């Protein structure tokens, strides 16, 4: 007769929650979405340890230690982290979890987080909970599905929760009265499956699209990339970032780094101006949480008007220059 063993699982409660926050940074600056993820981690009710990795992360470590909610900073200083290869970062997360026994691994639902966290979840043999917008308890989370048309409440029975956080759903963490202590993180295995080749960055003096308080976005109605100059002129007048719908990106009007929507960036600015955007469900998923939505479209039946606070039925090539003059 065979002996069947059943593995016992331990479930996190508020009393024994310990979260590890993966800090995303670039050019010695903490990514804005990491501040939102920190707030989400703090909502769990336990301690929050921040993990900072890099070739020379001292400046970022100093800033992270000052954030409210951070109880300790773990520092991984190694040239292997220079270009943020996900294989190396996921190895670091797993080794850190094994050493310290964290119940929750948390990162923002950015391109960086989406690249690293699923790998860590696979190495830990647990299911990731992605793009959460609220936390009900230590094991129950709220997340959008079907491009935001339905909201699911999901419960994870895994003993280790691997989570990515939608930045626009949580406020940014502030500063603490005193700095948190820091110590070295465990060693990680450097990536051998991939290597860094090159990086081409878009330079702009305008605000970052992810964190801008004002966003002006153009769609297929712009007709070509040259006409996006109309939006850049308006954006410069009000200090806004410029974005685009997937249709405009697929048509080659602008770079895909400007794409807003289900398969692009999720934004929730104070002001969102949609110009020549019809309002496909995939685009709405990326901007419908904006505080004030203004739509400019010559089609009065365009779906974008159903979510807009203010709508202008007009030819954008006439309306936008006139608005820019009056700003």
PDB file of C-alpha atoms in Angstrom:
ATOM      1  CA  UNK A   1       0.000   0.000   0.000  1.00  0.00           C
ATOM      2  CA  UNK A   2       1.436   3.361  -1.051  1.00  0.00           C
ATOM      3  CA  UNK A   3       1.879   6.167   1.426  1.00  0.00           C
ATOM      4  CA  UNK A   4       0.421   9.485   0.278  1.00  0.00           C
ATOM      5  CA  UNK A   5       1.926  12.605   1.767  1.00  0.00           C
ATOM      6  CA  UNK A   6       0.170  15.924   1.674  1.00  0.00           C
ATOM      7  CA  UNK A   7       2.310  19.045   1.799  1.00  0.00           C
ATOM      8  CA  UNK A   8       1.264  21.476   4.494  1.00  0.00           C
ATOM      9  CA  UNK A   9       0.902  25.085   3.427  1.00  0.00           C
ATOM     10  CA  UNK A  10       1.299  28.135   5.609  1.00  0.00           C
ATOM     11  CA  UNK A  11      -1.005  31.051   4.940  1.00  0.00           C
ATOM     12  CA  UNK A  12      -0.085  34.661   5.559  1.00  0.00           C
ATOM     13  CA  UNK A  13      -2.158  36.652   7.994  1.00  0.00           C
ATOM     14  CA  UNK A  14      -1.762  40.277   9.006  1.00  0.00           C
ATOM     15  CA  UNK A  15       0.360  39.194  11.960  1.00  0.00           C
ATOM     16  CA  UNK A  16       3.014  37.385   9.923  1.00  0.00           C
ATOM     17  CA  UNK A  17       3.016  39.297   6.643  1.00  0.00           C
ATOM     18  CA  UNK A  18       6.425  40.396   5.411  1.00  0.00           C
ATOM     19  CA  UNK A  19       6.652  41.994   1.984  1.00  0.00           C
ATOM     20  CA  UNK A  20       9.648  42.428  -0.291  1.00  0.00           C
ATOM     21  CA  UNK A  21       9.335  45.386  -2.648  1.00  0.00           C
ATOM     22  CA  UNK A  22      11.417  45.315  -5.820  1.00  0.00           C
ATOM     23  CA  UNK A  23      12.591  48.882  -6.477  1.00  0.00           C
ATOM     24  CA  UNK A  24      12.704  49.984 -10.098  1.00  0.00           C
ATOM     25  CA  UNK A  25      15.120  52.823 -10.840  1.00  0.00           C
ATOM     26  CA  UNK A  26      16.893  54.497 -13.732  1.00  0.00           C
ATOM     27  CA  UNK A  27      19.676  57.093 -13.739  1.00  0.00           C
ATOM     28  CA  UNK A  28      19.660  57.222  -9.918  1.00  0.00           C
ATOM     29  CA  UNK A  29      15.940  58.037  -9.840  1.00  0.00           C
ATOM     30  CA  UNK A  30      13.252  55.835  -8.335  1.00  0.00           C
ATOM     31  CA  UNK A  31      10.474  54.987 -10.819  1.00  0.00           C
ATOM     32  CA  UNK A  32       7.249  56.747  -9.833  1.00  0.00           C
ATOM     33  CA  UNK A  33       5.297  53.482 -10.058  1.00  0.00           C
ATOM     34  CA  UNK A  34       7.506  51.981  -7.326  1.00  0.00           C
ATOM     35  CA  UNK A  35       6.155  54.591  -4.901  1.00  0.00           C
ATOM     36  CA  UNK A  36       2.619  53.403  -5.682  1.00  0.00           C
ATOM     37  CA  UNK A  37       3.657  49.764  -5.246  1.00  0.00           C
ATOM     38  CA  UNK A  38       5.113  50.667  -1.842  1.00  0.00           C
ATOM     39  CA  UNK A  39       1.753  52.033  -0.741  1.00  0.00           C
ATOM     40  CA  UNK A  40       0.120  48.780  -1.841  1.00  0.00           C
ATOM     41  CA  UNK A  41       2.730  46.751   0.064  1.00  0.00           C
ATOM     42  CA  UNK A  42       2.128  48.832   3.189  1.00  0.00           C
ATOM     43  CA  UNK A  43      -1.612  48.115   2.919  1.00  0.00           C
ATOM     44  CA  UNK A  44      -0.910  44.448   3.679  1.00  0.00           C
ATOM     45  CA  UNK A  45      -0.265  45.421   7.291  1.00  0.00           C
ATOM     46  CA  UNK A  46       3.127  43.803   7.851  1.00  0.00           C
ATOM     47  CA  UNK A  47       6.705  44.965   7.428  1.00  0.00           C
ATOM     48  CA  UNK A  48       7.988  46.119   4.037  1.00  0.00           C
ATOM     49  CA  UNK A  49      11.583  45.547   2.988  1.00  0.00           C
ATOM     50  CA  UNK A  50      12.829  47.266  -0.167  1.00  0.00           C
ATOM     51  CA  UNK A  51      15.258  45.537  -2.508  1.00  0.00           C
ATOM     52  CA  UNK A  52      17.588  47.796  -4.514  1.00  0.00           C
ATOM     53  CA  UNK A  53      19.964  46.310  -7.067  1.00  0.00           C
ATOM     54  CA  UNK A  54      22.457  47.985  -9.357  1.00  0.00           C
ATOM     55  CA  UNK A  55      26.071  48.527 -10.279  1.00  0.00           C
ATOM     56  CA  UNK A  56      26.312  51.620  -8.054  1.00  0.00           C
ATOM     57  CA  UNK A  57      22.963  51.881  -6.230  1.00  0.00           C
ATOM     58  CA  UNK A  58      24.088  54.009  -3.265  1.00  0.00           C
ATOM     59  CA  UNK A  59      22.139  57.131  -4.280  1.00  0.00           C
ATOM     60  CA  UNK A  60      18.927  55.176  -4.848  1.00  0.00           C
ATOM     61  CA  UNK A  61      19.389  53.287  -1.569  1.00  0.00           C
ATOM     62  CA  UNK A  62      19.602  56.611   0.255  1.00  0.00           C
ATOM     63  CA  UNK A  63      16.341  57.809  -1.291  1.00  0.00           C
ATOM     64  CA  UNK A  64      14.494  54.533  -0.717  1.00  0.00           C
ATOM     65  CA  UNK A  65      15.528  54.479   2.952  1.00  0.00           C
ATOM     66  CA  UNK A  66      13.712  57.786   3.457  1.00  0.00           C
ATOM     67  CA  UNK A  67      10.365  56.499   2.141  1.00  0.00           C
ATOM     68  CA  UNK A  68       7.464  56.032   4.541  1.00  0.00           C
ATOM     69  CA  UNK A  69       6.624  52.386   5.055  1.00  0.00           C
ATOM     70  CA  UNK A  70      10.080  50.963   4.370  1.00  0.00           C
ATOM     71  CA  UNK A  71      11.444  49.137   7.423  1.00  0.00           C
ATOM     72  CA  UNK A  72      14.707  47.954   5.853  1.00  0.00           C
ATOM     73  CA  UNK A  73      16.607  48.227   2.562  1.00  0.00           C
ATOM     74  CA  UNK A  74      18.432  45.230   1.098  1.00  0.00           C
ATOM     75  CA  UNK A  75      21.225  46.223  -1.276  1.00  0.00           C
ATOM     76  CA  UNK A  76      22.541  44.105  -4.142  1.00  0.00           C
ATOM     77  CA  UNK A  77      25.578  45.841  -5.594  1.00  0.00           C
ATOM     78  CA  UNK A  78      26.991  44.075  -8.635  1.00  0.00           C
ATOM     79  CA  UNK A  79      27.831  44.877 -12.250  1.00  0.00           C
ATOM     80  CA  UNK A  80      25.427  42.081 -13.232  1.00  0.00           C
ATOM     81  CA  UNK A  81      22.515  44.412 -12.390  1.00  0.00           C
ATOM     82  CA  UNK A  82      23.689  47.272 -14.599  1.00  0.00           C
ATOM     83  CA  UNK A  83      21.198  46.598 -17.402  1.00  0.00           C
ATOM     84  CA  UNK A  84      18.388  45.027 -15.370  1.00  0.00           C
ATOM     85  CA  UNK A  85      18.346  41.654 -17.120  1.00  0.00           C
ATOM     86  CA  UNK A  86      15.225  39.881 -15.813  1.00  0.00           C
ATOM     87  CA  UNK A  87      16.948  36.512 -15.362  1.00  0.00           C
ATOM     88  CA  UNK A  88      19.415  38.028 -12.904  1.00  0.00           C
ATOM     89  CA  UNK A  89      16.774  40.022 -11.048  1.00  0.00           C
ATOM     90  CA  UNK A  90      14.433  37.027 -10.721  1.00  0.00           C
ATOM     91  CA  UNK A  91      17.294  34.969  -9.296  1.00  0.00           C
ATOM     92  CA  UNK A  92      17.978  37.732  -6.779  1.00  0.00           C
ATOM     93  CA  UNK A  93      14.322  37.836  -5.726  1.00  0.00           C
ATOM     94  CA  UNK A  94      14.175  34.096  -5.189  1.00  0.00           C
ATOM     95  CA  UNK A  95      17.425  33.940  -3.207  1.00  0.00           C
ATOM     96  CA  UNK A  96      16.294  36.880  -1.062  1.00  0.00           C
ATOM     97  CA  UNK A  97      12.922  35.277  -0.385  1.00  0.00           C
ATOM     98  CA  UNK A  98      14.541  31.988   0.599  1.00  0.00           C
ATOM     99  CA  UNK A  99      16.898  33.662   3.039  1.00  0.00           C
ATOM    100  CA  UNK A 100      14.400  35.995   4.715  1.00  0.00           C
ATOM    101  CA  UNK A 101      11.127  34.083   4.257  1.00  0.00           C
ATOM    102  CA  UNK A 102       9.060  36.914   2.776  1.00  0.00           C
ATOM    103  CA  UNK A 103       5.383  36.099   2.294  1.00  0.00           C
ATOM    104  CA  UNK A 104       4.818  38.639  -0.490  1.00  0.00           C
ATOM    105  CA  UNK A 105       7.017  39.739  -3.412  1.00  0.00           C
ATOM    106  CA  UNK A 106       5.759  42.989  -4.905  1.00  0.00           C
ATOM    107  CA  UNK A 107       6.635  45.184  -7.899  1.00  0.00           C
ATOM    108  CA  UNK A 108       4.876  47.708 -10.067  1.00  0.00           C
ATOM    109  CA  UNK A 109       3.005  46.483 -13.152  1.00  0.00           C
ATOM    110  CA  UNK A 110       5.472  48.278 -15.414  1.00  0.00           C
ATOM    111  CA  UNK A 111       7.438  46.782 -18.303  1.00  0.00           C
ATOM    112  CA  UNK A 112      10.199  46.084 -15.794  1.00  0.00           C
ATOM    113  CA  UNK A 113       7.897  44.405 -13.281  1.00  0.00           C
ATOM    114  CA  UNK A 114       6.124  42.388 -15.951  1.00  0.00           C
ATOM    115  CA  UNK A 115       9.511  41.180 -17.173  1.00  0.00           C
ATOM    116  CA  UNK A 116      10.893  40.099 -13.800  1.00  0.00           C
ATOM    117  CA  UNK A 117       8.039  38.932 -11.580  1.00  0.00           C
ATOM    118  CA  UNK A 118       6.637  36.071 -13.718  1.00  0.00           C
ATOM    119  CA  UNK A 119      10.129  34.574 -13.843  1.00  0.00           C
ATOM    120  CA  UNK A 120      10.400  34.753 -10.071  1.00  0.00           C
ATOM    121  CA  UNK A 121       6.953  33.172  -9.697  1.00  0.00           C
ATOM    122  CA  UNK A 122       7.960  30.318 -11.994  1.00  0.00           C
ATOM    123  CA  UNK A 123      11.172  29.698 -10.039  1.00  0.00           C
ATOM    124  CA  UNK A 124       9.153  29.600  -6.816  1.00  0.00           C
ATOM    125  CA  UNK A 125       6.466  27.420  -8.434  1.00  0.00           C
ATOM    126  CA  UNK A 126       3.625  29.769  -7.485  1.00  0.00           C
ATOM    127  CA  UNK A 127       0.958  31.615  -9.451  1.00  0.00           C
ATOM    128  CA  UNK A 128       1.448  35.342  -9.932  1.00  0.00           C
ATOM    129  CA  UNK A 129      -1.373  37.781  -9.187  1.00  0.00           C
ATOM    130  CA  UNK A 130      -1.035  40.541 -11.781  1.00  0.00           C
ATOM    131  CA  UNK A 131      -2.096  44.159 -12.059  1.00  0.00           C
ATOM    132  CA  UNK A 132      -3.931  44.443  -8.742  1.00  0.00           C
ATOM    133  CA  UNK A 133      -5.974  47.552  -8.018  1.00  0.00           C
ATOM    134  CA  UNK A 134      -6.973  46.837  -4.408  1.00  0.00           C
ATOM    135  CA  UNK A 135      -6.052  44.577  -1.493  1.00  0.00           C
ATOM    136  CA  UNK A 136      -8.846  42.927   0.504  1.00  0.00           C
ATOM    137  CA  UNK A 137      -6.602  40.854   2.769  1.00  0.00           C
ATOM    138  CA  UNK A 138      -3.171  39.229   2.846  1.00  0.00           C
ATOM    139  CA  UNK A 139      -4.333  36.598   0.344  1.00  0.00           C
ATOM    140  CA  UNK A 140      -7.223  38.275  -1.496  1.00  0.00           C
ATOM    141  CA  UNK A 141      -6.793  40.891  -4.205  1.00  0.00           C
ATOM    142  CA  UNK A 142      -8.834  42.859  -6.738  1.00  0.00           C
ATOM    143  CA  UNK A 143      -7.770  43.077 -10.381  1.00  0.00           C
ATOM    144  CA  UNK A 144      -9.381  44.080 -13.674  1.00  0.00           C
ATOM    145  CA  UNK A 145     -10.137  41.509 -16.383  1.00  0.00           C
ATOM    146  CA  UNK A 146     -11.550  41.723 -19.924  1.00  0.00           C
ATOM    147  CA  UNK A 147      -9.803  45.046 -20.579  1.00  0.00           C
ATOM    148  CA  UNK A 148     -11.256  46.507 -17.404  1.00  0.00           C
ATOM    149  CA  UNK A 149     -14.884  45.640 -18.193  1.00  0.00           C
ATOM    150  CA  UNK A 150     -15.072  43.306 -15.224  1.00  0.00           C
ATOM    151  CA  UNK A 151     -13.416  43.380 -11.814  1.00  0.00           C
ATOM    152  CA  UNK A 152     -12.316  40.082 -10.286  1.00  0.00           C
ATOM    153  CA  UNK A 153     -11.614  39.377  -6.636  1.00  0.00           C
ATOM    154  CA  UNK A 154      -9.061  36.574  -6.474  1.00  0.00           C
ATOM    155  CA  UNK A 155      -7.675  34.566  -3.559  1.00  0.00           C
ATOM    156  CA  UNK A 156      -4.204  33.044  -3.674  1.00  0.00           C
ATOM    157  CA  UNK A 157      -3.596  29.847  -1.723  1.00  0.00           C
ATOM    158  CA  UNK A 158       0.138  29.907  -2.408  1.00  0.00           C
ATOM    159  CA  UNK A 159       2.311  30.391   0.662  1.00  0.00           C
ATOM    160  CA  UNK A 160       4.327  33.007  -1.268  1.00  0.00           C
ATOM    161  CA  UNK A 161       2.405  35.702  -3.120  1.00  0.00           C
ATOM    162  CA  UNK A 162       4.031  37.239  -6.203  1.00  0.00           C
ATOM    163  CA  UNK A 163       2.200  40.443  -7.106  1.00  0.00           C
ATOM    164  CA  UNK A 164       2.363  43.294  -9.597  1.00  0.00           C
ATOM    165  CA  UNK A 165       0.563  46.531  -8.749  1.00  0.00           C
ATOM    166  CA  UNK A 166      -1.265  48.938 -11.040  1.00  0.00           C
ATOM    167  CA  UNK A 167       0.355  52.242 -10.151  1.00  0.00           C
ATOM    168  CA  UNK A 168      -2.669  54.405 -10.870  1.00  0.00           C
ATOM    169  CA  UNK A 169      -4.749  52.509  -8.279  1.00  0.00           C
ATOM    170  CA  UNK A 170      -2.642  53.507  -5.245  1.00  0.00           C
ATOM    171  CA  UNK A 171      -1.280  56.887  -4.098  1.00  0.00           C
ATOM    172  CA  UNK A 172       2.455  57.451  -4.064  1.00  0.00           C
ATOM    173  CA  UNK A 173       4.269  56.827  -0.779  1.00  0.00           C
ATOM    174  CA  UNK A 174       5.649  59.864   1.011  1.00  0.00           C
ATOM    175  CA  UNK A 175       8.715  60.433   3.164  1.00  0.00           C
ATOM    176  CA  UNK A 176       9.398  59.023   6.619  1.00  0.00           C
ATOM    177  CA  UNK A 177      10.663  60.916   9.672  1.00  0.00           C
ATOM    178  CA  UNK A 178      13.763  58.728   9.904  1.00  0.00           C
ATOM    179  CA  UNK A 179      15.754  56.678   7.412  1.00  0.00           C
ATOM    180  CA  UNK A 180      15.482  52.879   7.419  1.00  0.00           C
ATOM    181  CA  UNK A 181      18.625  50.769   7.940  1.00  0.00           C
ATOM    182  CA  UNK A 182      20.236  48.876   5.061  1.00  0.00           C
ATOM    183  CA  UNK A 183      22.151  45.638   4.687  1.00  0.00           C
ATOM    184  CA  UNK A 184      23.518  43.461   1.898  1.00  0.00           C
ATOM    185  CA  UNK A 185      21.181  41.240  -0.094  1.00  0.00           C
ATOM    186  CA  UNK A 186      22.035  37.596  -0.901  1.00  0.00           C
ATOM    187  CA  UNK A 187      24.093  36.847  -3.992  1.00  0.00           C
ATOM    188  CA  UNK A 188      22.222  36.089  -7.209  1.00  0.00           C
ATOM    189  CA  UNK A 189      23.086  33.968 -10.209  1.00  0.00           C
ATOM    190  CA  UNK A 190      24.041  36.139 -13.190  1.00  0.00           C
ATOM    191  CA  UNK A 191      22.041  35.614 -16.386  1.00  0.00           C
ATOM    192  CA  UNK A 192      23.567  33.166 -18.844  1.00  0.00           C
ATOM    193  CA  UNK A 193      20.540  32.723 -21.125  1.00  0.00           C
ATOM    194  CA  UNK A 194      20.651  36.311 -22.368  1.00  0.00           C
ATOM    195  CA  UNK A 195      23.038  39.227 -22.597  1.00  0.00           C
ATOM    196  CA  UNK A 196      22.692  42.964 -22.949  1.00  0.00           C
ATOM    197  CA  UNK A 197      23.368  44.198 -26.487  1.00  0.00           C
ATOM    198  CA  UNK A 198      22.249  47.810 -26.717  1.00  0.00           C
ATOM    199  CA  UNK A 199      19.642  50.309 -25.625  1.00  0.00           C
ATOM    200  CA  UNK A 200      18.039  53.153 -27.576  1.00  0.00           C
ATOM    201  CA  UNK A 201      16.210  55.699 -25.425  1.00  0.00           C
ATOM    202  CA  UNK A 202      13.781  58.411 -26.488  1.00  0.00           C
ATOM    203  CA  UNK A 203      14.907  61.708 -24.914  1.00  0.00           C
ATOM    204  CA  UNK A 204      12.286  64.302 -24.073  1.00  0.00           C
ATOM    205  CA  UNK A 205      11.968  67.396 -21.906  1.00  0.00           C
ATOM    206  CA  UNK A 206       8.267  66.675 -21.428  1.00  0.00           C
ATOM    207  CA  UNK A 207       6.919  64.848 -18.356  1.00  0.00           C
ATOM    208  CA  UNK A 208       7.053  61.046 -18.218  1.00  0.00           C
ATOM    209  CA  UNK A 209       3.860  59.588 -19.665  1.00  0.00           C
ATOM    210  CA  UNK A 210       3.338  57.197 -16.731  1.00  0.00           C
ATOM    211  CA  UNK A 211       3.389  59.903 -14.071  1.00  0.00           C
ATOM    212  CA  UNK A 212       2.299  63.100 -15.878  1.00  0.00           C
ATOM    213  CA  UNK A 213      -0.598  65.033 -14.357  1.00  0.00           C
ATOM    214  CA  UNK A 214      -1.705  66.102 -17.846  1.00  0.00           C
ATOM    215  CA  UNK A 215      -1.735  63.939 -20.963  1.00  0.00           C
ATOM    216  CA  UNK A 216      -2.661  64.729 -24.558  1.00  0.00           C
ATOM    217  CA  UNK A 217      -3.103  61.660 -26.749  1.00  0.00           C
ATOM    218  CA  UNK A 218      -3.639  61.299 -30.475  1.00  0.00           C
ATOM    219  CA  UNK A 219      -5.226  58.517 -32.476  1.00  0.00           C
ATOM    220  CA  UNK A 220      -5.686  57.397 -36.049  1.00  0.00           C
ATOM    221  CA  UNK A 221      -7.472  60.662 -36.740  1.00  0.00           C
ATOM    222  CA  UNK A 222      -4.115  62.460 -36.661  1.00  0.00           C
ATOM    223  CA  UNK A 223      -3.536  60.930 -40.147  1.00  0.00           C
ATOM    224  CA  UNK A 224       0.278  60.966 -39.920  1.00  0.00           C
ATOM    225  CA  UNK A 225       3.179  61.451 -37.547  1.00  0.00           C
ATOM    226  CA  UNK A 226       3.855  64.982 -38.728  1.00  0.00           C
ATOM    227  CA  UNK A 227       0.466  66.109 -37.471  1.00  0.00           C
ATOM    228  CA  UNK A 228       1.399  65.028 -33.953  1.00  0.00           C
ATOM    229  CA  UNK A 229       3.280  68.322 -33.923  1.00  0.00           C
ATOM    230  CA  UNK A 230      -0.103  69.930 -33.196  1.00  0.00           C
ATOM    231  CA  UNK A 231      -0.318  67.914 -29.979  1.00  0.00           C
ATOM    232  CA  UNK A 232       3.283  68.648 -29.002  1.00  0.00           C
ATOM    233  CA  UNK A 233       2.566  72.389 -29.368  1.00  0.00           C
ATOM    234  CA  UNK A 234      -0.459  72.124 -27.097  1.00  0.00           C
ATOM    235  CA  UNK A 235       1.400  69.910 -24.631  1.00  0.00           C
ATOM    236  CA  UNK A 236       4.227  72.424 -24.320  1.00  0.00           C
ATOM    237  CA  UNK A 237       1.717  75.141 -23.440  1.00  0.00           C
ATOM    238  CA  UNK A 238       0.272  73.235 -20.478  1.00  0.00           C
ATOM    239  CA  UNK A 239       3.228  71.062 -19.444  1.00  0.00           C
ATOM    240  CA  UNK A 240       1.636  67.823 -20.598  1.00  0.00           C
ATOM    241  CA  UNK A 241       2.976  64.479 -21.782  1.00  0.00           C
ATOM    242  CA  UNK A 242       2.004  63.179 -25.210  1.00  0.00           C
ATOM    243  CA  UNK A 243       0.581  59.712 -25.782  1.00  0.00           C
ATOM    244  CA  UNK A 244      -1.092  57.765 -28.551  1.00  0.00           C
ATOM    245  CA  UNK A 245      -3.596  55.028 -29.244  1.00  0.00           C
ATOM    246  CA  UNK A 246      -2.470  51.647 -30.514  1.00  0.00           C
ATOM    247  CA  UNK A 247      -3.943  52.471 -33.929  1.00  0.00           C
ATOM    248  CA  UNK A 248      -1.627  55.489 -34.218  1.00  0.00           C
ATOM    249  CA  UNK A 249       1.380  53.444 -33.089  1.00  0.00           C
ATOM    250  CA  UNK A 250       0.602  50.546 -35.437  1.00  0.00           C
ATOM    251  CA  UNK A 251       0.263  53.023 -38.302  1.00  0.00           C
ATOM    252  CA  UNK A 252       3.798  54.235 -37.569  1.00  0.00           C
ATOM    253  CA  UNK A 253       2.800  57.759 -36.576  1.00  0.00           C
ATOM    254  CA  UNK A 254       4.744  57.653 -33.285  1.00  0.00           C
ATOM    255  CA  UNK A 255       7.004  55.364 -31.266  1.00  0.00           C
ATOM    256  CA  UNK A 256       5.391  52.535 -29.288  1.00  0.00           C
ATOM    257  CA  UNK A 257       6.747  54.041 -26.060  1.00  0.00           C
ATOM    258  CA  UNK A 258       3.808  56.485 -26.330  1.00  0.00           C
ATOM    259  CA  UNK A 259       1.126  53.800 -26.545  1.00  0.00           C
ATOM    260  CA  UNK A 260      -1.682  54.010 -23.998  1.00  0.00           C
ATOM    261  CA  UNK A 261      -4.090  51.142 -23.479  1.00  0.00           C
ATOM    262  CA  UNK A 262      -4.455  47.519 -22.520  1.00  0.00           C
ATOM    263  CA  UNK A 263      -1.207  46.556 -24.273  1.00  0.00           C
ATOM    264  CA  UNK A 264       0.504  49.883 -23.584  1.00  0.00           C
ATOM    265  CA  UNK A 265       0.797  52.161 -20.579  1.00  0.00           C
ATOM    266  CA  UNK A 266      -1.868  52.711 -17.949  1.00  0.00           C
ATOM    267  CA  UNK A 267      -2.317  56.375 -17.048  1.00  0.00           C
ATOM    268  CA  UNK A 268      -4.627  58.265 -14.701  1.00  0.00           C
ATOM    269  CA  UNK A 269      -3.724  61.963 -14.955  1.00  0.00           C
ATOM    270  CA  UNK A 270      -5.717  64.897 -13.651  1.00  0.00           C
ATOM    271  CA  UNK A 271      -6.447  65.855 -17.271  1.00  0.00           C
ATOM    272  CA  UNK A 272      -6.590  63.544 -20.293  1.00  0.00           C
ATOM    273  CA  UNK A 273      -7.239  65.030 -23.733  1.00  0.00           C
ATOM    274  CA  UNK A 274      -8.096  62.468 -26.424  1.00  0.00           C
ATOM    275  CA  UNK A 275      -7.658  63.880 -29.918  1.00  0.00           C
ATOM    276  CA  UNK A 276      -8.835  61.911 -32.942  1.00  0.00           C
ATOM    277  CA  UNK A 277      -9.272  58.775 -30.813  1.00  0.00           C
ATOM    278  CA  UNK A 278     -12.426  56.733 -31.392  1.00  0.00           C
ATOM    279  CA  UNK A 279     -12.345  55.098 -27.967  1.00  0.00           C
ATOM    280  CA  UNK A 280     -11.801  51.383 -28.560  1.00  0.00           C
ATOM    281  CA  UNK A 281     -12.218  49.274 -25.441  1.00  0.00           C
ATOM    282  CA  UNK A 282      -8.487  48.454 -25.392  1.00  0.00           C
ATOM    283  CA  UNK A 283      -7.600  52.156 -25.278  1.00  0.00           C
ATOM    284  CA  UNK A 284     -10.176  52.949 -22.600  1.00  0.00           C
ATOM    285  CA  UNK A 285      -8.597  50.292 -20.386  1.00  0.00           C
ATOM    286  CA  UNK A 286      -5.473  52.439 -20.233  1.00  0.00           C
ATOM    287  CA  UNK A 287      -6.971  55.841 -19.420  1.00  0.00           C
ATOM    288  CA  UNK A 288     -10.517  55.610 -18.101  1.00  0.00           C
ATOM    289  CA  UNK A 289      -9.400  56.297 -14.517  1.00  0.00           C
ATOM    290  CA  UNK A 290      -8.274  59.799 -15.518  1.00  0.00           C
ATOM    291  CA  UNK A 291      -9.840  62.480 -13.314  1.00  0.00           C
ATOM    292  CA  UNK A 292     -11.077  64.682 -16.197  1.00  0.00           C
ATOM    293  CA  UNK A 293     -11.392  63.391 -19.775  1.00  0.00           C
ATOM    294  CA  UNK A 294     -11.749  65.721 -22.740  1.00  0.00           C
ATOM    295  CA  UNK A 295     -12.483  64.292 -26.204  1.00  0.00           C
ATOM    296  CA  UNK A 296     -12.088  65.991 -29.569  1.00  0.00           C
ATOM    297  CA  UNK A 297     -13.511  64.017 -32.492  1.00  0.00           C
ATOM    298  CA  UNK A 298     -15.483  64.874 -35.615  1.00  0.00           C
ATOM    299  CA  UNK A 299     -17.651  61.743 -35.208  1.00  0.00           C
ATOM    300  CA  UNK A 300     -20.421  62.434 -32.662  1.00  0.00           C
ATOM    301  CA  UNK A 301     -21.005  58.687 -32.318  1.00  0.00           C
ATOM    302  CA  UNK A 302     -17.410  57.914 -31.302  1.00  0.00           C
ATOM    303  CA  UNK A 303     -17.352  55.721 -28.144  1.00  0.00           C
ATOM    304  CA  UNK A 304     -14.819  58.057 -26.504  1.00  0.00           C
ATOM    305  CA  UNK A 305     -17.653  60.521 -25.823  1.00  0.00           C
ATOM    306  CA  UNK A 306     -19.328  57.957 -23.541  1.00  0.00           C
ATOM    307  CA  UNK A 307     -16.501  58.241 -21.010  1.00  0.00           C
ATOM    308  CA  UNK A 308     -15.575  61.881 -21.619  1.00  0.00           C
ATOM    309  CA  UNK A 309     -16.422  64.617 -19.107  1.00  0.00           C
ATOM    310  CA  UNK A 310     -16.218  67.200 -21.882  1.00  0.00           C
ATOM    311  CA  UNK A 311     -16.644  66.533 -25.584  1.00  0.00           C
ATOM    312  CA  UNK A 312     -16.003  68.674 -28.634  1.00  0.00           C
ATOM    313  CA  UNK A 313     -17.411  67.470 -31.954  1.00  0.00           C
ATOM    314  CA  UNK A 314     -15.110  69.224 -34.383  1.00  0.00           C
ATOM    315  CA  UNK A 315     -12.339  68.766 -36.922  1.00  0.00           C
ATOM    316  CA  UNK A 316      -9.199  68.380 -34.822  1.00  0.00           C
ATOM    317  CA  UNK A 317      -7.085  70.201 -37.397  1.00  0.00           C
ATOM    318  CA  UNK A 318      -9.170  73.296 -36.736  1.00  0.00           C
ATOM    319  CA  UNK A 319      -9.954  72.832 -33.051  1.00  0.00           C
ATOM    320  CA  UNK A 320      -6.495  71.979 -31.722  1.00  0.00           C
ATOM    321  CA  UNK A 321      -4.658  75.035 -33.166  1.00  0.00           C
ATOM    322  CA  UNK A 322      -7.459  77.291 -31.886  1.00  0.00           C
ATOM    323  CA  UNK A 323      -7.279  75.785 -28.398  1.00  0.00           C
ATOM    324  CA  UNK A 324      -3.495  76.074 -28.369  1.00  0.00           C
ATOM    325  CA  UNK A 325      -3.701  79.778 -29.214  1.00  0.00           C
ATOM    326  CA  UNK A 326      -6.057  80.395 -26.309  1.00  0.00           C
ATOM    327  CA  UNK A 327      -3.996  78.519 -23.727  1.00  0.00           C
TER     328      UNK A 327
END
